[in-house]
Every structure is written in C-alpha cells, then in structure tokens.
Amino acid sequence: MKHTAARTRRAVLQATTPPHTGSRGPGRGRQVAQARVNRAVLRLRTRVHEGLQEAARRPDRGDISTTTVIIWVAAVTGAVLIAGTIAIVIAKYNGQLNGL
C-alpha cells in the first residue's frame, strides 16, 4: 500500500483530533494550542519514522559517489582559475587595451 502525504495527514488528524464536547470554558485556547503542538509533533514523528523505514528498505538511494564529487570540485576550481586569470590579464593590460 502506497503512503501519500494526504493519507498521512488524514491519519494524523484522526489520531490527534480531540472529540468535540461543545463546551467552551476557560483554557480553551490553551487546549487548542496544545492540540496543534501535539499534531505537529506526531506529524514530525511519523515523517521521521517513514524516512527511517524507507532508508532501511532501500539502503542504496543513489547517493552521489566520491568520484562525482571530485570531478565537480575539479570543474568548479578550473572555472574559477580561468575566470581569475582572465580578470588578472584584463586588469594588467587594461590601459593598453583602451587605445585599440
């Protein structure tokens, strides 16, 4: 059975929604705030639990390999060095380039 975000929200709301008694005595605002906090904590707990189950079910999630990271770092470093070299050459010969 596939778990969707909507199904999780419904389950969380059904599990945490207090029964409506109709009384609106003192402290009602505190109860509502506490119910919201409880729902948020339960939602977070459910999300973390689902994430851990997914990680246990599929340990290889397609993480980036070390080789890919090395290639990207080398490419970015090369691009920065080329741009820096161009900036230095332009700064050095800027006066001579103006007369062209």
Short mmCIF file of N, CA, C and O in Angstrom, two decimals:
data_model
loop_
_atom_site.label_atom_id
_atom_site.label_comp_id
_atom_site.label_asym_id
_atom_site.label_seq_id
_atom_site.Cartn_x
_atom_site.Cartn_y
_atom_site.Cartn_z
N MET A 1 0.86 -1.17 0.00
CA MET A 1 0.00 0.00 0.00
C MET A 1 0.90 1.23 0.00
O MET A 1 1.82 1.34 0.78
N LYS A 2 0.65 2.13 -0.90
CA LYS A 2 1.46 3.34 -1.03
C LYS A 2 0.98 4.41 -0.06
O LYS A 2 -0.20 4.66 0.05
N HIS A 3 1.92 5.00 0.66
CA HIS A 3 1.58 6.06 1.59
C HIS A 3 1.73 7.40 0.91
O HIS A 3 2.76 7.69 0.34
N THR A 4 0.71 8.18 0.94
CA THR A 4 0.77 9.51 0.37
C THR A 4 0.73 10.53 1.50
O THR A 4 0.38 10.22 2.63
N ALA A 5 1.09 11.76 1.16
CA ALA A 5 1.08 12.82 2.16
C ALA A 5 -0.34 13.07 2.66
O ALA A 5 -0.56 13.30 3.85
N ALA A 6 -1.31 13.01 1.76
CA ALA A 6 -2.70 13.26 2.17
C ALA A 6 -3.18 12.17 3.12
O ALA A 6 -3.86 12.45 4.11
N ARG A 7 -2.83 10.91 2.84
CA ARG A 7 -3.24 9.82 3.72
C ARG A 7 -2.59 9.97 5.09
O ARG A 7 -3.22 9.75 6.11
N THR A 8 -1.32 10.37 5.12
CA THR A 8 -0.64 10.57 6.39
C THR A 8 -1.29 11.69 7.17
O THR A 8 -1.50 11.58 8.38
N ARG A 9 -1.63 12.81 6.48
CA ARG A 9 -2.29 13.93 7.17
C ARG A 9 -3.63 13.49 7.75
O ARG A 9 -3.96 13.83 8.87
N ARG A 10 -4.40 12.73 6.97
CA ARG A 10 -5.69 12.26 7.48
C ARG A 10 -5.51 11.38 8.71
O ARG A 10 -6.23 11.51 9.69
N ALA A 11 -4.53 10.49 8.66
CA ALA A 11 -4.30 9.59 9.79
C ALA A 11 -3.87 10.38 11.03
O ALA A 11 -4.31 10.11 12.13
N VAL A 12 -3.01 11.37 10.81
CA VAL A 12 -2.54 12.18 11.93
C VAL A 12 -3.71 12.97 12.52
O VAL A 12 -3.88 13.04 13.74
N LEU A 13 -4.52 13.57 11.66
CA LEU A 13 -5.64 14.36 12.15
C LEU A 13 -6.66 13.48 12.87
O LEU A 13 -7.19 13.86 13.91
N GLN A 14 -6.93 12.29 12.35
CA GLN A 14 -7.89 11.40 13.01
C GLN A 14 -7.36 10.93 14.35
O GLN A 14 -8.12 10.78 15.31
N ALA A 15 -6.06 10.71 14.44
CA ALA A 15 -5.48 10.20 15.68
C ALA A 15 -5.37 11.27 16.74
O ALA A 15 -5.38 10.98 17.93
N THR A 16 -5.25 12.53 16.34
CA THR A 16 -4.97 13.57 17.32
C THR A 16 -6.11 14.54 17.55
O THR A 16 -6.02 15.37 18.46
N THR A 17 -7.15 14.49 16.75
CA THR A 17 -8.24 15.44 16.92
C THR A 17 -9.07 15.06 18.14
O THR A 17 -9.58 13.94 18.22
N PRO A 18 -9.16 15.96 19.12
CA PRO A 18 -9.94 15.62 20.31
C PRO A 18 -11.43 15.63 19.99
O PRO A 18 -11.88 16.33 19.08
N PRO A 19 -12.22 14.85 20.71
CA PRO A 19 -13.66 14.86 20.46
C PRO A 19 -14.24 16.21 20.84
O PRO A 19 -13.80 16.85 21.80
N HIS A 20 -15.23 16.65 20.08
CA HIS A 20 -15.86 17.95 20.33
C HIS A 20 -16.97 17.78 21.36
O HIS A 20 -17.94 17.08 21.13
N THR A 21 -16.78 18.43 22.48
CA THR A 21 -17.79 18.32 23.54
C THR A 21 -18.74 19.49 23.53
O THR A 21 -19.78 19.44 24.17
N GLY A 22 -18.37 20.55 22.85
CA GLY A 22 -19.26 21.71 22.77
C GLY A 22 -19.03 22.72 23.89
O GLY A 22 -19.57 23.80 23.86
N SER A 23 -18.25 22.37 24.90
CA SER A 23 -18.02 23.33 25.99
C SER A 23 -16.88 24.26 25.60
O SER A 23 -15.90 23.85 25.02
N ARG A 24 -17.05 25.48 25.92
CA ARG A 24 -16.01 26.48 25.64
C ARG A 24 -15.65 27.19 26.93
O ARG A 24 -15.79 28.39 27.06
N GLY A 25 -15.17 26.45 27.86
CA GLY A 25 -14.82 27.01 29.17
C GLY A 25 -13.48 27.70 29.12
O GLY A 25 -12.84 27.82 28.07
N PRO A 26 -13.01 28.14 30.27
CA PRO A 26 -11.70 28.81 30.32
C PRO A 26 -10.59 27.82 29.97
O PRO A 26 -10.68 26.63 30.24
N GLY A 27 -9.56 28.32 29.34
CA GLY A 27 -8.44 27.48 28.96
C GLY A 27 -8.61 26.82 27.60
O GLY A 27 -7.82 26.00 27.20
N ARG A 28 -9.65 27.15 26.89
CA ARG A 28 -9.91 26.53 25.58
C ARG A 28 -8.79 26.87 24.60
O ARG A 28 -8.37 26.02 23.81
N GLY A 29 -8.30 28.10 24.64
CA GLY A 29 -7.22 28.49 23.73
C GLY A 29 -5.96 27.69 23.99
O GLY A 29 -5.25 27.31 23.07
N ARG A 30 -5.69 27.40 25.24
CA ARG A 30 -4.52 26.62 25.60
C ARG A 30 -4.68 25.19 25.09
O ARG A 30 -3.73 24.58 24.61
N GLN A 31 -5.88 24.65 25.17
CA GLN A 31 -6.13 23.30 24.69
C GLN A 31 -5.95 23.22 23.17
O GLN A 31 -5.37 22.26 22.66
N VAL A 32 -6.43 24.24 22.48
CA VAL A 32 -6.28 24.26 21.02
C VAL A 32 -4.80 24.34 20.65
O VAL A 32 -4.33 23.63 19.76
N ALA A 33 -4.06 25.20 21.35
CA ALA A 33 -2.63 25.35 21.08
C ALA A 33 -1.90 24.04 21.37
O ALA A 33 -1.03 23.61 20.59
N GLN A 34 -2.26 23.39 22.47
CA GLN A 34 -1.62 22.12 22.82
C GLN A 34 -1.96 21.04 21.78
O GLN A 34 -1.10 20.24 21.41
N ALA A 35 -3.19 21.05 21.29
CA ALA A 35 -3.58 20.08 20.26
C ALA A 35 -2.78 20.31 18.98
O ALA A 35 -2.36 19.35 18.33
N ARG A 36 -2.54 21.57 18.63
CA ARG A 36 -1.74 21.86 17.44
C ARG A 36 -0.31 21.38 17.62
O ARG A 36 0.29 20.82 16.70
N VAL A 37 0.24 21.61 18.81
CA VAL A 37 1.60 21.16 19.08
C VAL A 37 1.66 19.64 19.01
O VAL A 37 2.59 19.06 18.42
N ASN A 38 0.67 18.97 19.59
CA ASN A 38 0.64 17.51 19.56
C ASN A 38 0.56 16.99 18.13
O ASN A 38 1.24 16.03 17.77
N ARG A 39 -0.25 17.64 17.29
CA ARG A 39 -0.36 17.23 15.89
C ARG A 39 0.95 17.43 15.17
O ARG A 39 1.38 16.58 14.38
N ALA A 40 1.61 18.56 15.43
CA ALA A 40 2.88 18.83 14.76
C ALA A 40 3.94 17.81 15.17
O ALA A 40 4.69 17.31 14.33
N VAL A 41 3.98 17.49 16.46
CA VAL A 41 4.96 16.51 16.94
C VAL A 41 4.67 15.14 16.35
O VAL A 41 5.57 14.44 15.90
N LEU A 42 3.40 14.76 16.31
CA LEU A 42 3.04 13.46 15.75
C LEU A 42 3.35 13.41 14.26
O LEU A 42 3.85 12.40 13.75
N ARG A 43 3.08 14.50 13.55
CA ARG A 43 3.38 14.56 12.12
C ARG A 43 4.88 14.43 11.88
O ARG A 43 5.31 13.68 11.00
N LEU A 44 5.68 15.12 12.69
CA LEU A 44 7.13 15.05 12.55
C LEU A 44 7.62 13.64 12.87
O LEU A 44 8.46 13.09 12.17
N ARG A 45 7.09 13.07 13.93
CA ARG A 45 7.49 11.72 14.33
C ARG A 45 7.14 10.71 13.24
O ARG A 45 7.94 9.83 12.90
N THR A 46 5.97 10.85 12.66
CA THR A 46 5.54 9.96 11.58
C THR A 46 6.45 10.11 10.37
O THR A 46 6.86 9.12 9.76
N ARG A 47 6.78 11.33 10.03
CA ARG A 47 7.64 11.60 8.87
C ARG A 47 9.04 11.00 9.07
O ARG A 47 9.59 10.37 8.17
N VAL A 48 9.60 11.18 10.26
CA VAL A 48 10.93 10.63 10.54
C VAL A 48 10.88 9.10 10.50
O VAL A 48 11.76 8.45 9.94
N HIS A 49 9.83 8.53 11.09
CA HIS A 49 9.69 7.07 11.11
C HIS A 49 9.58 6.52 9.68
O HIS A 49 10.22 5.52 9.35
N GLU A 50 8.80 7.17 8.83
CA GLU A 50 8.68 6.73 7.43
C GLU A 50 10.01 6.85 6.71
O GLU A 50 10.37 6.00 5.90
N GLY A 51 10.75 7.91 6.98
CA GLY A 51 12.05 8.09 6.35
C GLY A 51 13.03 7.00 6.76
O GLY A 51 13.79 6.48 5.93
N LEU A 52 13.01 6.63 8.04
CA LEU A 52 13.89 5.56 8.51
C LEU A 52 13.49 4.21 7.90
O LEU A 52 14.36 3.40 7.55
N GLN A 53 12.18 3.98 7.78
CA GLN A 53 11.74 2.74 7.15
C GLN A 53 12.18 2.69 5.69
O GLN A 53 12.61 1.65 5.20
N GLU A 54 12.07 3.80 4.99
CA GLU A 54 12.48 3.86 3.58
C GLU A 54 13.98 3.64 3.46
O GLU A 54 14.44 2.93 2.56
N ALA A 55 14.76 4.22 4.35
CA ALA A 55 16.21 4.04 4.31
C ALA A 55 16.58 2.59 4.59
O ALA A 55 17.53 2.06 4.00
N ALA A 56 15.85 1.93 5.49
CA ALA A 56 16.12 0.52 5.77
C ALA A 56 15.72 -0.36 4.60
O ALA A 56 16.37 -1.36 4.31
N ARG A 57 14.64 0.01 3.93
CA ARG A 57 14.15 -0.78 2.80
C ARG A 57 15.06 -0.64 1.58
O ARG A 57 15.31 -1.60 0.87
N ARG A 58 15.55 0.59 1.33
CA ARG A 58 16.41 0.86 0.17
C ARG A 58 17.69 1.52 0.64
O ARG A 58 17.81 2.75 0.63
N PRO A 59 18.68 0.74 1.08
CA PRO A 59 19.90 1.36 1.60
C PRO A 59 20.68 2.14 0.54
O PRO A 59 21.33 3.12 0.87
N ASP A 60 20.63 1.71 -0.72
CA ASP A 60 21.31 2.45 -1.78
C ASP A 60 20.30 3.37 -2.44
O ASP A 60 19.54 2.97 -3.31
N ARG A 61 20.29 4.63 -2.02
CA ARG A 61 19.30 5.59 -2.52
C ARG A 61 19.86 6.42 -3.66
O ARG A 61 19.33 7.47 -3.98
N GLY A 62 20.97 5.99 -4.26
CA GLY A 62 21.55 6.76 -5.36
C GLY A 62 22.35 7.94 -4.86
O GLY A 62 22.35 9.00 -5.47
N ASP A 63 23.02 7.78 -3.73
CA ASP A 63 23.86 8.85 -3.20
C ASP A 63 24.96 9.19 -4.19
O ASP A 63 25.40 8.35 -4.98
N ILE A 64 25.44 10.41 -4.14
CA ILE A 64 26.49 10.86 -5.04
C ILE A 64 27.79 10.16 -4.67
O ILE A 64 28.18 10.13 -3.50
N SER A 65 28.47 9.62 -5.66
CA SER A 65 29.71 8.90 -5.40
C SER A 65 30.85 9.89 -5.19
O SER A 65 30.79 11.07 -5.57
N THR A 66 31.92 9.39 -4.61
CA THR A 66 33.10 10.22 -4.34
C THR A 66 33.72 10.71 -5.65
O THR A 66 34.17 11.86 -5.74
N THR A 67 33.72 9.86 -6.66
CA THR A 67 34.28 10.25 -7.95
C THR A 67 33.54 11.44 -8.54
O THR A 67 34.15 12.38 -9.06
N THR A 68 32.21 11.43 -8.44
CA THR A 68 31.42 12.53 -8.97
C THR A 68 31.74 13.83 -8.24
O THR A 68 31.86 14.89 -8.86
N VAL A 69 31.90 13.75 -6.94
CA VAL A 69 32.25 14.94 -6.15
C VAL A 69 33.61 15.48 -6.57
O VAL A 69 33.79 16.70 -6.75
N ILE A 70 34.58 14.59 -6.76
CA ILE A 70 35.92 15.03 -7.17
C ILE A 70 35.87 15.71 -8.54
O ILE A 70 36.50 16.76 -8.75
N ILE A 71 35.12 15.14 -9.46
CA ILE A 71 35.01 15.73 -10.80
C ILE A 71 34.36 17.11 -10.73
O ILE A 71 34.83 18.07 -11.37
N TRP A 72 33.29 17.26 -9.95
CA TRP A 72 32.62 18.56 -9.84
C TRP A 72 33.54 19.60 -9.19
O TRP A 72 33.59 20.76 -9.62
N VAL A 73 34.26 19.21 -8.14
CA VAL A 73 35.18 20.16 -7.48
C VAL A 73 36.27 20.59 -8.45
O VAL A 73 36.62 21.78 -8.53
N ALA A 74 36.80 19.63 -9.22
CA ALA A 74 37.84 19.98 -10.19
C ALA A 74 37.30 20.91 -11.27
O ALA A 74 37.97 21.87 -11.67
N ALA A 75 36.08 20.66 -11.74
CA ALA A 75 35.49 21.51 -12.78
C ALA A 75 35.26 22.93 -12.26
O ALA A 75 35.57 23.91 -12.96
N VAL A 76 34.72 23.04 -11.06
CA VAL A 76 34.46 24.38 -10.50
C VAL A 76 35.77 25.10 -10.23
O VAL A 76 35.92 26.30 -10.52
N THR A 77 36.77 24.39 -9.71
CA THR A 77 38.08 25.01 -9.46
C THR A 77 38.71 25.48 -10.76
O THR A 77 39.25 26.60 -10.82
N GLY A 78 38.62 24.67 -11.80
CA GLY A 78 39.16 25.07 -13.09
C GLY A 78 38.46 26.30 -13.64
O GLY A 78 39.11 27.22 -14.17
N ALA A 79 37.15 26.34 -13.52
CA ALA A 79 36.41 27.50 -14.00
C ALA A 79 36.79 28.76 -13.24
O ALA A 79 36.95 29.84 -13.82
N VAL A 80 36.97 28.65 -11.93
CA VAL A 80 37.36 29.81 -11.12
C VAL A 80 38.77 30.26 -11.48
O VAL A 80 39.03 31.47 -11.58
N LEU A 81 39.67 29.32 -11.70
CA LEU A 81 41.04 29.69 -12.09
C LEU A 81 41.06 30.39 -13.45
O LEU A 81 41.77 31.39 -13.64
N ILE A 82 40.31 29.88 -14.40
CA ILE A 82 40.26 30.53 -15.73
C ILE A 82 39.68 31.93 -15.63
O ILE A 82 40.22 32.89 -16.20
N ALA A 83 38.59 32.07 -14.89
CA ALA A 83 37.98 33.40 -14.73
C ALA A 83 38.93 34.35 -14.01
O ALA A 83 39.04 35.53 -14.37
N GLY A 84 39.62 33.85 -13.00
CA GLY A 84 40.60 34.69 -12.28
C GLY A 84 41.74 35.12 -13.17
O GLY A 84 42.19 36.28 -13.12
N THR A 85 42.23 34.20 -13.99
CA THR A 85 43.33 34.52 -14.92
C THR A 85 42.90 35.59 -15.92
O THR A 85 43.64 36.54 -16.20
N ILE A 86 41.71 35.43 -16.45
CA ILE A 86 41.19 36.44 -17.39
C ILE A 86 41.07 37.79 -16.71
O ILE A 86 41.44 38.84 -17.27
N ALA A 87 40.58 37.81 -15.47
CA ALA A 87 40.43 39.08 -14.75
C ALA A 87 41.78 39.72 -14.49
O ALA A 87 41.93 40.95 -14.61
N ILE A 88 42.78 38.91 -14.14
CA ILE A 88 44.12 39.45 -13.89
C ILE A 88 44.72 40.02 -15.16
O ILE A 88 45.31 41.12 -15.17
N VAL A 89 44.59 39.32 -16.28
CA VAL A 89 45.13 39.79 -17.56
C VAL A 89 44.45 41.08 -17.98
O VAL A 89 45.10 42.04 -18.43
N ILE A 90 43.13 41.13 -17.83
CA ILE A 90 42.41 42.35 -18.20
C ILE A 90 42.83 43.52 -17.31
O ILE A 90 43.03 44.64 -17.78
N ALA A 91 42.99 43.27 -16.01
CA ALA A 91 43.41 44.34 -15.09
C ALA A 91 44.82 44.82 -15.42
O ALA A 91 45.12 46.01 -15.34
N LYS A 92 45.72 43.89 -15.78
CA LYS A 92 47.10 44.24 -16.06
C LYS A 92 47.23 45.05 -17.35
O LYS A 92 47.98 46.03 -17.42
N TYR A 93 46.51 44.65 -18.38
CA TYR A 93 46.66 45.29 -19.69
C TYR A 93 45.50 46.22 -20.02
O TYR A 93 45.28 46.55 -21.18
N ASN A 94 44.77 46.67 -19.01
CA ASN A 94 43.60 47.50 -19.24
C ASN A 94 43.96 48.82 -19.92
O ASN A 94 43.27 49.29 -20.83
N GLY A 95 45.05 49.42 -19.51
CA GLY A 95 45.46 50.71 -20.11
C GLY A 95 45.83 50.54 -21.57
O GLY A 95 45.56 51.41 -22.39
N GLN A 96 46.46 49.45 -21.91
CA GLN A 96 46.87 49.24 -23.30
C GLN A 96 45.69 48.84 -24.19
O GLN A 96 45.68 49.08 -25.39
N LEU A 97 44.67 48.23 -23.60
CA LEU A 97 43.51 47.81 -24.37
C LEU A 97 42.60 48.97 -24.73
O LEU A 97 41.82 48.87 -25.68
N ASN A 98 42.68 50.06 -23.96
CA ASN A 98 41.80 51.20 -24.20
C ASN A 98 42.09 51.87 -25.55
O ASN A 98 41.22 52.44 -26.15
N GLY A 99 43.33 51.83 -26.00
CA GLY A 99 43.71 52.51 -27.23
C GLY A 99 43.31 51.76 -28.49
O GLY A 99 43.49 52.27 -29.59
N LEU A 100 42.84 50.57 -28.39
CA LEU A 100 42.52 49.79 -29.61
C LEU A 100 41.40 50.35 -30.35
O LEU A 100 40.43 50.62 -30.46
#
